[in-house]
PDB file of C-alpha atoms in Angstrom:
ATOM      1  CA  MET A   1     -90.356-122.204 -79.203  1.00 42.00           C
ATOM      2  CA  SER A   2     -89.713-123.291 -82.762  1.00 39.00           C
ATOM      3  CA  GLY A   3     -90.170-126.873 -83.877  1.00 40.00           C
ATOM      4  CA  THR A   4     -86.424-127.413 -83.873  1.00 42.00           C
ATOM      5  CA  LEU A   5     -86.172-126.297 -80.254  1.00 37.00           C
ATOM      6  CA  LEU A   6     -89.119-128.472 -79.230  1.00 34.00           C
ATOM      7  CA  ASP A   7     -87.552-131.497 -80.895  1.00 40.00           C
ATOM      8  CA  THR A   8     -84.412-131.153 -78.793  1.00 39.00           C
ATOM      9  CA  VAL A   9     -85.967-130.588 -75.357  1.00 35.00           C
ATOM     10  CA  GLU A  10     -86.157-134.311 -74.544  1.00 37.00           C
ATOM     11  CA  ARG A  11     -82.430-134.620 -75.144  1.00 42.00           C
ATOM     12  CA  HIS A  12     -81.743-131.681 -72.848  1.00 38.00           C
ATOM     13  CA  THR A  13     -83.853-133.143 -70.037  1.00 38.00           C
ATOM     14  CA  ARG A  14     -81.410-136.027 -69.720  1.00 41.00           C
ATOM     15  CA  LEU A  15     -78.734-133.568 -68.578  1.00 48.00           C
ATOM     16  CA  ALA A  16     -80.751-132.131 -65.697  1.00 49.00           C
ATOM     17  CA  GLY A  17     -80.094-133.585 -62.292  1.00 54.00           C
ATOM     18  CA  HIS A  18     -76.416-133.988 -63.111  1.00 59.00           C
ATOM     19  CA  ASN A  19     -75.444-130.355 -62.488  1.00 66.00           C
ATOM     20  CA  ARG A  20     -75.813-129.487 -66.159  1.00 72.00           C
ATOM     21  CA  VAL A  21     -78.343-127.147 -67.691  1.00 78.00           C
ATOM     22  CA  ALA A  22     -79.506-126.277 -71.210  1.00 84.00           C
ATOM     23  CA  MET A  23     -79.511-122.525 -71.835  1.00 89.00           C
ATOM     24  CA  LEU A  24     -81.237-120.639 -74.628  1.00 93.00           C
ATOM     25  CA  LEU A  25     -78.917-117.862 -75.816  1.00 96.00           C
ATOM     26  CA  PHE A  26     -80.119-114.457 -76.984  1.00 96.00           C
ATOM     27  CA  THR A  27     -79.014-110.823 -77.270  1.00 96.00           C
ATOM     28  CA  LEU A  28     -80.647-107.590 -76.166  1.00 95.00           C
ATOM     29  CA  GLY A  29     -79.152-104.969 -78.453  1.00 89.00           C
ATOM     30  CA  ASP A  30     -75.451-105.664 -78.878  1.00 91.00           C
ATOM     31  CA  LYS A  31     -73.208-108.710 -79.064  1.00 91.00           C
ATOM     32  CA  GLN A  32     -73.417-109.507 -75.350  1.00 95.00           C
ATOM     33  CA  LEU A  33     -74.773-113.035 -74.813  1.00 96.00           C
ATOM     34  CA  PHE A  34     -77.563-113.655 -72.301  1.00 96.00           C
ATOM     35  CA  GLY A  35     -79.107-116.964 -71.304  1.00 94.00           C
ATOM     36  CA  ILE A  36     -82.225-118.459 -69.754  1.00 91.00           C
ATOM     37  CA  ASN A  37     -82.997-122.042 -68.762  1.00 85.00           C
ATOM     38  CA  VAL A  38     -84.682-123.695 -71.747  1.00 83.00           C
ATOM     39  CA  PHE A  39     -87.234-125.416 -69.503  1.00 78.00           C
ATOM     40  CA  LYS A  40     -88.758-122.033 -68.692  1.00 81.00           C
ATOM     41  CA  VAL A  41     -89.275-121.177 -72.368  1.00 87.00           C
ATOM     42  CA  ARG A  42     -92.589-122.244 -73.900  1.00 87.00           C
ATOM     43  CA  GLU A  43     -92.152-120.757 -77.360  1.00 90.00           C
ATOM     44  CA  VAL A  44     -90.239-118.134 -79.335  1.00 92.00           C
ATOM     45  CA  LEU A  45     -92.099-115.924 -81.824  1.00 92.00           C
ATOM     46  CA  ARG A  46     -91.605-112.806 -83.866  1.00 92.00           C
ATOM     47  CA  ARG A  47     -92.869-109.822 -81.895  1.00 91.00           C
ATOM     48  CA  PRO A  48     -96.659-109.836 -82.271  1.00 92.00           C
ATOM     49  CA  PRO A  49     -98.829-106.698 -82.188  1.00 92.00           C
ATOM     50  CA  LEU A  50     -98.859-105.354 -78.638  1.00 93.00           C
ATOM     51  CA  GLU A  51    -101.782-103.733 -76.901  1.00 92.00           C
ATOM     52  CA  ARG A  52    -100.821-100.709 -74.859  1.00 87.00           C
ATOM     53  CA  MET A  53    -101.454-100.850 -71.131  1.00 80.00           C
ATOM     54  CA  HIS A  54    -101.919 -97.503 -69.396  1.00 82.00           C
ATOM     55  CA  GLY A  55    -100.726 -96.771 -65.880  1.00 82.00           C
ATOM     56  CA  VAL A  56     -98.544 -99.875 -65.624  1.00 86.00           C
ATOM     57  CA  HIS A  57     -94.880-100.409 -64.782  1.00 90.00           C
ATOM     58  CA  GLU A  58     -92.421 -98.884 -67.247  1.00 91.00           C
ATOM     59  CA  LEU A  59     -90.952-102.290 -68.123  1.00 93.00           C
ATOM     60  CA  LEU A  60     -94.309-103.595 -69.337  1.00 93.00           C
ATOM     61  CA  ALA A  61     -94.351-103.108 -73.103  1.00 93.00           C
ATOM     62  CA  GLY A  62     -97.998-104.149 -73.331  1.00 93.00           C
ATOM     63  CA  SER A  63     -99.972-107.353 -73.660  1.00 94.00           C
ATOM     64  CA  CYS A  64    -100.593-109.784 -76.479  1.00 94.00           C
ATOM     65  CA  ASP A  65    -102.724-112.755 -77.401  1.00 93.00           C
ATOM     66  CA  TYR A  66    -100.848-116.030 -76.989  1.00 93.00           C
ATOM     67  CA  ARG A  67    -102.835-119.049 -78.130  1.00 91.00           C
ATOM     68  CA  GLY A  68    -106.089-117.586 -76.860  1.00 91.00           C
ATOM     69  CA  GLN A  69    -104.636-116.264 -73.607  1.00 92.00           C
ATOM     70  CA  THR A  70    -103.743-112.628 -72.870  1.00 94.00           C
ATOM     71  CA  ILE A  71    -100.251-112.417 -71.393  1.00 94.00           C
ATOM     72  CA  PRO A  72     -98.148-109.447 -70.241  1.00 94.00           C
ATOM     73  CA  VAL A  73     -95.083-108.597 -72.317  1.00 96.00           C
ATOM     74  CA  ILE A  74     -91.972-107.330 -70.542  1.00 95.00           C
ATOM     75  CA  ASP A  75     -89.224-105.415 -72.335  1.00 96.00           C
ATOM     76  CA  LEU A  76     -86.213-107.409 -71.163  1.00 95.00           C
ATOM     77  CA  ALA A  77     -83.829-105.130 -73.047  1.00 95.00           C
ATOM     78  CA  ALA A  78     -85.073-102.095 -71.106  1.00 94.00           C
ATOM     79  CA  ALA A  79     -84.835-104.076 -67.852  1.00 94.00           C
ATOM     80  CA  LEU A  80     -81.126-104.670 -68.513  1.00 93.00           C
ATOM     81  CA  GLY A  81     -80.373-101.076 -69.504  1.00 92.00           C
ATOM     82  CA  TYR A  82     -80.576-101.434 -73.278  1.00 94.00           C
ATOM     83  CA  ALA A  83     -82.677 -99.441 -75.738  1.00 95.00           C
ATOM     84  CA  PRO A  84     -86.337-100.547 -75.506  1.00 95.00           C
ATOM     85  CA  LEU A  85     -87.561-103.105 -78.033  1.00 95.00           C
ATOM     86  CA  ARG A  86     -91.299-102.446 -77.853  1.00 91.00           C
ATOM     87  CA  GLU A  87     -91.289-100.605 -81.206  1.00 91.00           C
ATOM     88  CA  VAL A  88     -88.667-102.777 -82.923  1.00 93.00           C
ATOM     89  CA  GLU A  89     -90.427-104.985 -85.473  1.00 90.00           C
ATOM     90  CA  SER A  90     -87.493-107.399 -85.751  1.00 93.00           C
ATOM     91  CA  ALA A  91     -87.604-108.170 -82.016  1.00 95.00           C
ATOM     92  CA  HIS A  92     -88.596-111.611 -80.749  1.00 96.00           C
ATOM     93  CA  LEU A  93     -91.085-112.627 -78.100  1.00 96.00           C
ATOM     94  CA  MET A  94     -89.839-115.293 -75.713  1.00 94.00           C
ATOM     95  CA  VAL A  95     -92.880-116.823 -73.982  1.00 94.00           C
ATOM     96  CA  THR A  96     -91.919-118.179 -70.579  1.00 90.00           C
ATOM     97  CA  GLU A  97     -93.505-119.892 -67.606  1.00 84.00           C
ATOM     98  CA  PHE A  98     -92.355-118.945 -64.118  1.00 78.00           C
ATOM     99  CA  SER A  99     -94.032-120.027 -60.908  1.00 67.00           C
ATOM    100  CA  ARG A 100     -97.159-121.177 -62.746  1.00 71.00           C
ATOM    101  CA  SER A 101     -97.605-117.840 -64.527  1.00 80.00           C
ATOM    102  CA  MET A 102     -96.991-117.070 -68.177  1.00 88.00           C
ATOM    103  CA  GLN A 103     -95.441-113.939 -69.613  1.00 92.00           C
ATOM    104  CA  GLY A 104     -93.526-112.819 -72.678  1.00 95.00           C
ATOM    105  CA  PHE A 105     -90.113-111.145 -72.814  1.00 96.00           C
ATOM    106  CA  LEU A 106     -88.967-108.975 -75.690  1.00 96.00           C
ATOM    107  CA  VAL A 107     -85.426-109.853 -76.795  1.00 96.00           C
ATOM    108  CA  SER A 108     -83.384-108.877 -79.827  1.00 95.00           C
ATOM    109  CA  ASP A 109     -81.940-111.976 -81.505  1.00 93.00           C
ATOM    110  CA  LEU A 110     -82.449-115.631 -80.572  1.00 91.00           C
ATOM    111  CA  LEU A 111     -79.294-117.639 -81.170  1.00 92.00           C
ATOM    112  CA  ARG A 112     -79.068-121.293 -80.089  1.00 91.00           C
ATOM    113  CA  MET A 113     -79.123-123.620 -77.115  1.00 91.00           C
ATOM    114  CA  VAL A 114     -75.973-124.620 -75.280  1.00 90.00           C
ATOM    115  CA  HIS A 115     -75.202-127.003 -72.435  1.00 87.00           C
ATOM    116  CA  CYS A 116     -73.526-125.490 -69.381  1.00 84.00           C
ATOM    117  CA  ASP A 117     -71.748-127.307 -66.586  1.00 81.00           C
ATOM    118  CA  GLY A 118     -73.015-126.037 -63.249  1.00 77.00           C
ATOM    119  CA  GLU A 119     -69.457-125.715 -61.975  1.00 79.00           C
ATOM    120  CA  SER A 120     -68.717-123.193 -64.735  1.00 85.00           C
ATOM    121  CA  LEU A 121     -71.546-120.877 -63.671  1.00 86.00           C
ATOM    122  CA  VAL A 122     -70.315-118.349 -61.120  1.00 85.00           C
ATOM    123  CA  ALA A 123     -71.675-115.202 -59.497  1.00 84.00           C
ATOM    124  CA  PRO A 124     -70.775-112.137 -61.585  1.00 87.00           C
ATOM    125  CA  SER A 125     -68.199-109.636 -60.408  1.00 83.00           C
ATOM    126  CA  GLY A 126     -69.553-106.144 -59.830  1.00 84.00           C
ATOM    127  CA  ALA A 127     -66.880-104.906 -62.211  1.00 86.00           C
ATOM    128  CA  LEU A 128     -68.764-106.509 -65.114  1.00 88.00           C
ATOM    129  CA  GLY A 129     -71.516-103.939 -64.654  1.00 85.00           C
ATOM    130  CA  PHE A 130     -74.530-106.206 -65.090  1.00 86.00           C
ATOM    131  CA  GLY A 131     -76.219-105.196 -61.854  1.00 82.00           C
ATOM    132  CA  ALA A 132     -78.595-107.269 -59.740  1.00 82.00           C
ATOM    133  CA  ARG A 133     -80.598-108.640 -62.676  1.00 87.00           C
ATOM    134  CA  VAL A 134     -77.830-111.065 -63.659  1.00 91.00           C
ATOM    135  CA  ASN A 135     -77.069-113.821 -61.145  1.00 85.00           C
ATOM    136  CA  ALA A 136     -74.476-115.953 -62.952  1.00 88.00           C
ATOM    137  CA  VAL A 137     -71.946-115.812 -65.763  1.00 93.00           C
ATOM    138  CA  THR A 138     -69.914-118.318 -67.728  1.00 93.00           C
ATOM    139  CA  ARG A 139     -68.025-118.622 -71.017  1.00 93.00           C
ATOM    140  CA  VAL A 140     -69.571-120.029 -74.194  1.00 93.00           C
ATOM    141  CA  ASP A 141     -67.039-120.625 -76.962  1.00 92.00           C
ATOM    142  CA  GLY A 142     -64.852-117.993 -75.304  1.00 92.00           C
ATOM    143  CA  ALA A 143     -67.601-115.355 -75.105  1.00 94.00           C
ATOM    144  CA  LEU A 144     -69.074-114.152 -71.826  1.00 95.00           C
ATOM    145  CA  MET A 145     -72.660-115.320 -71.236  1.00 95.00           C
ATOM    146  CA  ALA A 146     -74.825-113.757 -68.505  1.00 95.00           C
ATOM    147  CA  VAL A 147     -77.771-115.604 -66.934  1.00 92.00           C
ATOM    148  CA  ILE A 148     -80.775-113.356 -66.314  1.00 91.00           C
ATOM    149  CA  ASP A 149     -82.243-113.316 -62.796  1.00 87.00           C
ATOM    150  CA  VAL A 150     -85.807-113.357 -64.095  1.00 85.00           C
ATOM    151  CA  GLU A 151     -87.195-113.467 -60.553  1.00 81.00           C
ATOM    152  CA  HIS A 152     -85.561-110.106 -59.887  1.00 84.00           C
ATOM    153  CA  VAL A 153     -87.084-108.644 -63.063  1.00 89.00           C
ATOM    154  CA  LEU A 154     -90.553-109.984 -62.250  1.00 86.00           C
ATOM    155  CA  ALA A 155     -90.369-108.875 -58.608  1.00 82.00           C
ATOM    156  CA  SER A 156     -89.530-105.328 -59.692  1.00 84.00           C
ATOM    157  CA  ILE A 157     -92.840-105.261 -61.594  1.00 86.00           C
ATOM    158  CA  ASP A 158     -95.048-107.249 -59.223  1.00 78.00           C
ATOM    159  CA  ALA A 159     -93.557-108.601 -56.011  1.00 63.00           C
ATOM    160  CA  GLY A 160     -96.581-110.781 -55.283  1.00 62.00           C
ATOM    161  CA  PRO A 161     -97.681-111.911 -51.817  1.00 58.00           C
ATOM    162  CA  ALA A 162     -94.942-112.081 -49.196  1.00 65.00           C
ATOM    163  CA  GLU A 163     -97.019-112.364 -46.051  1.00 77.00           C
ATOM    164  CA  LEU A 164     -98.495-115.454 -44.455  1.00 84.00           C
ATOM    165  CA  SER A 165    -102.244-115.597 -44.221  1.00 85.00           C
ATOM    166  CA  ALA A 166    -103.700-115.055 -40.751  1.00 84.00           C
ATOM    167  CA  GLN A 167    -104.664-118.739 -40.596  1.00 87.00           C
ATOM    168  CA  MET A 168    -101.145-119.933 -41.445  1.00 86.00           C
ATOM    169  CA  GLN A 169     -99.655-117.427 -39.003  1.00 85.00           C
ATOM    170  CA  ARG A 170    -101.777-118.911 -36.213  1.00 85.00           C
ATOM    171  CA  MET A 171    -100.851-122.450 -37.247  1.00 86.00           C
ATOM    172  CA  SER A 172     -97.174-121.544 -37.145  1.00 83.00           C
ATOM    173  CA  GLU A 173     -97.504-119.974 -33.702  1.00 81.00           C
ATOM    174  CA  ASP A 174     -99.329-123.045 -32.378  1.00 80.00           C
ATOM    175  CA  THR A 175     -96.743-125.509 -33.712  1.00 78.00           C
ATOM    176  CA  MET A 176     -93.823-126.068 -31.354  1.00 68.00           C
ATOM    177  CA  LEU A 177     -90.959-126.770 -33.702  1.00 65.00           C
ATOM    178  CA  SER A 178     -87.545-127.988 -32.621  1.00 60.00           C
ATOM    179  CA  PRO A 179     -85.259-126.597 -33.842  1.00 61.00           C
ATOM    180  CA  ARG A 180     -86.570-123.373 -35.327  1.00 78.00           C
ATOM    181  CA  ARG A 181     -83.588-123.104 -37.646  1.00 85.00           C
ATOM    182  CA  ILE A 182     -83.413-124.056 -41.316  1.00 93.00           C
ATOM    183  CA  MET A 183     -81.134-123.454 -44.293  1.00 96.00           C
ATOM    184  CA  VAL A 184     -82.247-121.304 -47.241  1.00 96.00           C
ATOM    185  CA  VAL A 185     -80.353-121.759 -50.521  1.00 96.00           C
ATOM    186  CA  ASP A 186     -80.985-119.458 -53.475  1.00 93.00           C
ATOM    187  CA  ASP A 187     -78.775-117.524 -55.883  1.00 87.00           C
ATOM    188  CA  SER A 188     -81.338-114.714 -56.263  1.00 84.00           C
ATOM    189  CA  VAL A 189     -80.892-111.950 -53.693  1.00 83.00           C
ATOM    190  CA  ILE A 190     -84.579-111.083 -54.048  1.00 83.00           C
ATOM    191  CA  ALA A 191     -85.632-114.680 -53.371  1.00 86.00           C
ATOM    192  CA  ARG A 192     -83.322-114.973 -50.343  1.00 90.00           C
ATOM    193  CA  ARG A 193     -84.711-111.785 -48.818  1.00 88.00           C
ATOM    194  CA  ARG A 194     -88.289-112.898 -49.333  1.00 88.00           C
ATOM    195  CA  LEU A 195     -87.645-116.321 -47.833  1.00 92.00           C
ATOM    196  CA  VAL A 196     -85.805-114.991 -44.796  1.00 93.00           C
ATOM    197  CA  ALA A 197     -88.624-112.486 -44.217  1.00 91.00           C
ATOM    198  CA  LEU A 198     -91.221-115.242 -44.568  1.00 91.00           C
ATOM    199  CA  PHE A 199     -89.541-117.537 -42.068  1.00 91.00           C
ATOM    200  CA  LYS A 200     -89.006-114.646 -39.674  1.00 90.00           C
ATOM    201  CA  GLN A 201     -92.814-114.393 -39.531  1.00 89.00           C
ATOM    202  CA  MET A 202     -92.760-118.027 -38.361  1.00 89.00           C
ATOM    203  CA  ASN A 203     -90.056-117.336 -35.774  1.00 87.00           C
ATOM    204  CA  ILE A 204     -87.671-119.555 -37.732  1.00 90.00           C
ATOM    205  CA  GLU A 205     -84.016-118.561 -38.008  1.00 91.00           C
ATOM    206  CA  CYS A 206     -82.281-119.024 -41.368  1.00 93.00           C
ATOM    207  CA  VAL A 207     -78.773-120.082 -42.303  1.00 94.00           C
ATOM    208  CA  VAL A 208     -78.333-118.632 -45.803  1.00 96.00           C
ATOM    209  CA  ALA A 209     -76.301-119.937 -48.752  1.00 95.00           C
ATOM    210  CA  GLN A 210     -76.055-118.425 -52.243  1.00 91.00           C
ATOM    211  CA  ASP A 211     -75.655-121.690 -54.167  1.00 90.00           C
ATOM    212  CA  GLY A 212     -75.563-125.440 -53.666  1.00 90.00           C
ATOM    213  CA  ARG A 213     -71.801-125.634 -53.223  1.00 89.00           C
ATOM    214  CA  GLU A 214     -71.824-123.083 -50.398  1.00 93.00           C
ATOM    215  CA  ALA A 215     -74.827-124.852 -48.844  1.00 94.00           C
ATOM    216  CA  LEU A 216     -73.073-128.232 -48.865  1.00 93.00           C
ATOM    217  CA  GLU A 217     -69.947-126.749 -47.307  1.00 92.00           C
ATOM    218  CA  LYS A 218     -71.977-125.071 -44.549  1.00 93.00           C
ATOM    219  CA  LEU A 219     -73.975-128.219 -43.849  1.00 93.00           C
ATOM    220  CA  LEU A 220     -70.789-130.264 -43.443  1.00 91.00           C
ATOM    221  CA  GLU A 221     -69.406-127.642 -41.075  1.00 89.00           C
ATOM    222  CA  LEU A 222     -72.585-127.705 -38.995  1.00 88.00           C
ATOM    223  CA  VAL A 223     -72.366-131.492 -38.559  1.00 81.00           C
ATOM    224  CA  ASP A 224     -69.486-131.019 -36.099  1.00 75.00           C
ATOM    225  CA  ALA A 225     -70.934-127.913 -34.460  1.00 71.00           C
ATOM    226  CA  ASP A 226     -73.088-127.533 -31.358  1.00 65.00           C
ATOM    227  CA  PRO A 227     -76.421-129.334 -32.019  1.00 62.00           C
ATOM    228  CA  ALA A 228     -78.181-126.081 -31.171  1.00 58.00           C
ATOM    229  CA  GLU A 229     -76.493-124.539 -34.235  1.00 68.00           C
ATOM    230  CA  GLY A 230     -77.643-127.298 -36.582  1.00 77.00           C
ATOM    231  CA  VAL A 231     -80.492-127.447 -39.075  1.00 88.00           C
ATOM    232  CA  LYS A 232     -82.912-130.244 -39.846  1.00 88.00           C
ATOM    233  CA  LEU A 233     -84.381-128.888 -43.084  1.00 94.00           C
ATOM    234  CA  VAL A 234     -83.104-127.261 -46.286  1.00 96.00           C
ATOM    235  CA  VAL A 235     -85.227-125.062 -48.573  1.00 96.00           C
ATOM    236  CA  SER A 236     -83.351-124.873 -51.871  1.00 95.00           C
ATOM    237  CA  ASP A 237     -83.800-123.312 -55.265  1.00 91.00           C
ATOM    238  CA  ILE A 238     -83.128-125.608 -58.226  1.00 87.00           C
ATOM    239  CA  GLU A 239     -81.351-123.368 -60.731  1.00 83.00           C
ATOM    240  CA  MET A 240     -78.099-122.162 -59.161  1.00 82.00           C
ATOM    241  CA  PRO A 241     -74.466-121.729 -60.205  1.00 80.00           C
ATOM    242  CA  ARG A 242     -71.712-124.130 -59.124  1.00 81.00           C
ATOM    243  CA  LEU A 243     -74.100-126.773 -57.721  1.00 83.00           C
ATOM    244  CA  ASP A 244     -77.815-126.811 -58.539  1.00 86.00           C
ATOM    245  CA  GLY A 245     -80.642-127.914 -56.273  1.00 89.00           C
ATOM    246  CA  TYR A 246     -80.942-131.372 -57.819  1.00 88.00           C
ATOM    247  CA  ALA A 247     -77.223-132.029 -57.387  1.00 87.00           C
ATOM    248  CA  LEU A 248     -77.285-130.600 -53.844  1.00 91.00           C
ATOM    249  CA  THR A 249     -80.111-132.979 -52.921  1.00 93.00           C
ATOM    250  CA  ARG A 250     -78.191-135.913 -54.412  1.00 90.00           C
ATOM    251  CA  ALA A 251     -75.117-134.941 -52.395  1.00 90.00           C
ATOM    252  CA  ILE A 252     -77.159-134.704 -49.182  1.00 93.00           C
ATOM    253  CA  ARG A 253     -78.682-138.148 -49.739  1.00 93.00           C
ATOM    254  CA  GLU A 254     -75.274-139.678 -50.536  1.00 90.00           C
ATOM    255  CA  THR A 255     -73.574-138.226 -47.418  1.00 92.00           C
ATOM    256  CA  PRO A 256     -74.231-140.402 -44.319  1.00 91.00           C
ATOM    257  CA  SER A 257     -74.016-137.473 -41.883  1.00 89.00           C
ATOM    258  CA  LEU A 258     -76.535-135.425 -43.907  1.00 92.00           C
ATOM    259  CA  ARG A 259     -78.952-137.890 -45.466  1.00 90.00           C
ATOM    260  CA  GLN A 260     -81.567-137.499 -42.706  1.00 91.00           C
ATOM    261  CA  LEU A 261     -82.049-133.826 -43.571  1.00 93.00           C
ATOM    262  CA  LYS A 262     -85.426-132.876 -44.994  1.00 94.00           C
ATOM    263  CA  VAL A 263     -85.170-131.136 -48.371  1.00 96.00           C
ATOM    264  CA  VAL A 264     -87.796-128.860 -49.930  1.00 95.00           C
ATOM    265  CA  LEU A 265     -87.051-127.834 -53.506  1.00 93.00           C
ATOM    266  CA  HIS A 266     -88.508-124.377 -54.107  1.00 89.00           C
ATOM    267  CA  SER A 267     -88.328-123.203 -57.684  1.00 82.00           C
ATOM    268  CA  SER A 268     -90.022-121.290 -60.468  1.00 75.00           C
ATOM    269  CA  LEU A 269     -89.493-124.374 -62.624  1.00 68.00           C
ATOM    270  CA  SER A 270     -92.665-126.410 -62.967  1.00 60.00           C
ATOM    271  CA  GLY A 271     -94.184-129.207 -64.990  1.00 55.00           C
ATOM    272  CA  LEU A 272     -94.132-132.998 -65.102  1.00 53.00           C
ATOM    273  CA  PHE A 273     -90.417-133.146 -65.801  1.00 53.00           C
ATOM    274  CA  ASN A 274     -89.584-131.295 -62.604  1.00 63.00           C
ATOM    275  CA  GLN A 275     -91.901-133.522 -60.568  1.00 69.00           C
ATOM    276  CA  ALA A 276     -90.068-136.565 -61.916  1.00 72.00           C
ATOM    277  CA  MET A 277     -86.675-135.072 -61.053  1.00 77.00           C
ATOM    278  CA  VAL A 278     -87.794-134.236 -57.494  1.00 79.00           C
ATOM    279  CA  LYS A 279     -88.618-137.921 -57.029  1.00 81.00           C
ATOM    280  CA  GLU A 280     -85.426-139.092 -58.676  1.00 83.00           C
ATOM    281  CA  VAL A 281     -83.145-137.099 -56.348  1.00 88.00           C
ATOM    282  CA  ASN A 282     -85.305-138.066 -53.340  1.00 90.00           C
ATOM    283  CA  ALA A 283     -86.334-134.598 -52.210  1.00 93.00           C
ATOM    284  CA  ASP A 284     -89.081-134.544 -49.589  1.00 94.00           C
ATOM    285  CA  ARG A 285     -91.268-131.898 -51.196  1.00 92.00           C
ATOM    286  CA  PHE A 286     -91.514-129.489 -54.119  1.00 91.00           C
ATOM    287  CA  VAL A 287     -93.199-126.083 -53.762  1.00 89.00           C
ATOM    288  CA  ALA A 288     -93.448-123.720 -56.738  1.00 84.00           C
ATOM    289  CA  LYS A 289     -92.342-120.131 -56.135  1.00 82.00           C
ATOM    290  CA  PHE A 290     -93.664-118.003 -54.537  1.00 81.00           C
ATOM    291  CA  GLN A 291     -96.545-119.333 -52.477  1.00 85.00           C
ATOM    292  CA  PRO A 292     -95.922-118.372 -48.844  1.00 89.00           C
ATOM    293  CA  ASP A 293     -98.668-120.475 -47.254  1.00 91.00           C
ATOM    294  CA  LEU A 294     -97.794-123.629 -49.201  1.00 91.00           C
ATOM    295  CA  LEU A 295     -94.109-123.271 -48.387  1.00 92.00           C
ATOM    296  CA  ALA A 296     -94.841-122.582 -44.713  1.00 92.00           C
ATOM    297  CA  LYS A 297     -97.128-125.648 -44.552  1.00 93.00           C
ATOM    298  CA  ALA A 298     -94.404-127.845 -46.081  1.00 93.00           C
ATOM    299  CA  VAL A 299     -91.894-126.645 -43.475  1.00 93.00           C
ATOM    300  CA  LEU A 300     -94.353-127.191 -40.615  1.00 91.00           C
ATOM    301  CA  ASP A 301     -95.093-130.690 -41.888  1.00 91.00           C
ATOM    302  CA  LEU A 302     -91.446-131.694 -42.206  1.00 92.00           C
ATOM    303  CA  LEU A 303     -89.746-130.105 -39.221  1.00 86.00           C
ATOM    304  CA  PRO A 304     -89.881-132.223 -36.043  1.00 74.00           C
ATOM    305  CA  ASP A 305     -91.824-131.017 -33.042  1.00 66.00           C
ATOM    306  CA  HIS A 306     -90.507-131.140 -29.477  1.00 48.00           C
ATOM    307  CA  GLU A 307     -91.683-134.695 -28.887  1.00 43.00           C
ATOM    308  CA  GLU A 308     -89.625-135.934 -31.871  1.00 45.00           C
ATOM    309  CA  ALA A 309     -86.530-133.831 -31.159  1.00 41.00           C
TER     310      ALA A 309
END
């Protein structure tokens, strides 16, 4: 990230937790605007020399040295159906950190940062033609801006571990939870599928919501439902359209009928800032994506057993 961008990050952090997010805008080959949460961007550079990697996924443009560390470089333009940028000297490298791993993305032009109201971010219509690798859209100065589902892009290259370890599987089987029903909230279809599959291994049923607003509505509906249909714990992403995970947690804590719910924030965001925000909104736990055993342990720790039910 350039010095100018670094100088403004502190100002942008003050918006988080209030259903607002700072987005870094860029293009991939035409005038279409794309965005990514600025907190996931470590630095923006001119495309450095890339080392070829043989026998790897087609979206991997190569690897490069980044401050003494070798990181993979992903052609984000190719991932979104544009002409590849791996040979384009004017391309930029956007170095990002997701789920405690670092990688670079090739993009065309870096533009500026903008502040987006969470309510303005909505799931894209299929008619827009972005496909599954865009999970939200909004308008910036009248122009359509699409938010990249980076988790989807990364999972298509390396899905990572999705299974519980044998030890955690045994621990789950030995723990008598009541109820075995939780809510999963995530705007990424890939993330939702992985979480539901993970909790199925633990014999835990999931109520699924695609964003914080839908989650809050479902939780309020469940308050008046049969207790057997209720949930005692919410596993929520942080970055989501309409209502983000911070704002959802605030709403849960401010609603008398919901405030006893346990909340685990589960996100690819990391760092000291995020830890501070988790405390500020009074979430019970934060687990970085995607670490099945750590997430399973958090759920086992927080869900009541039969004696407490």
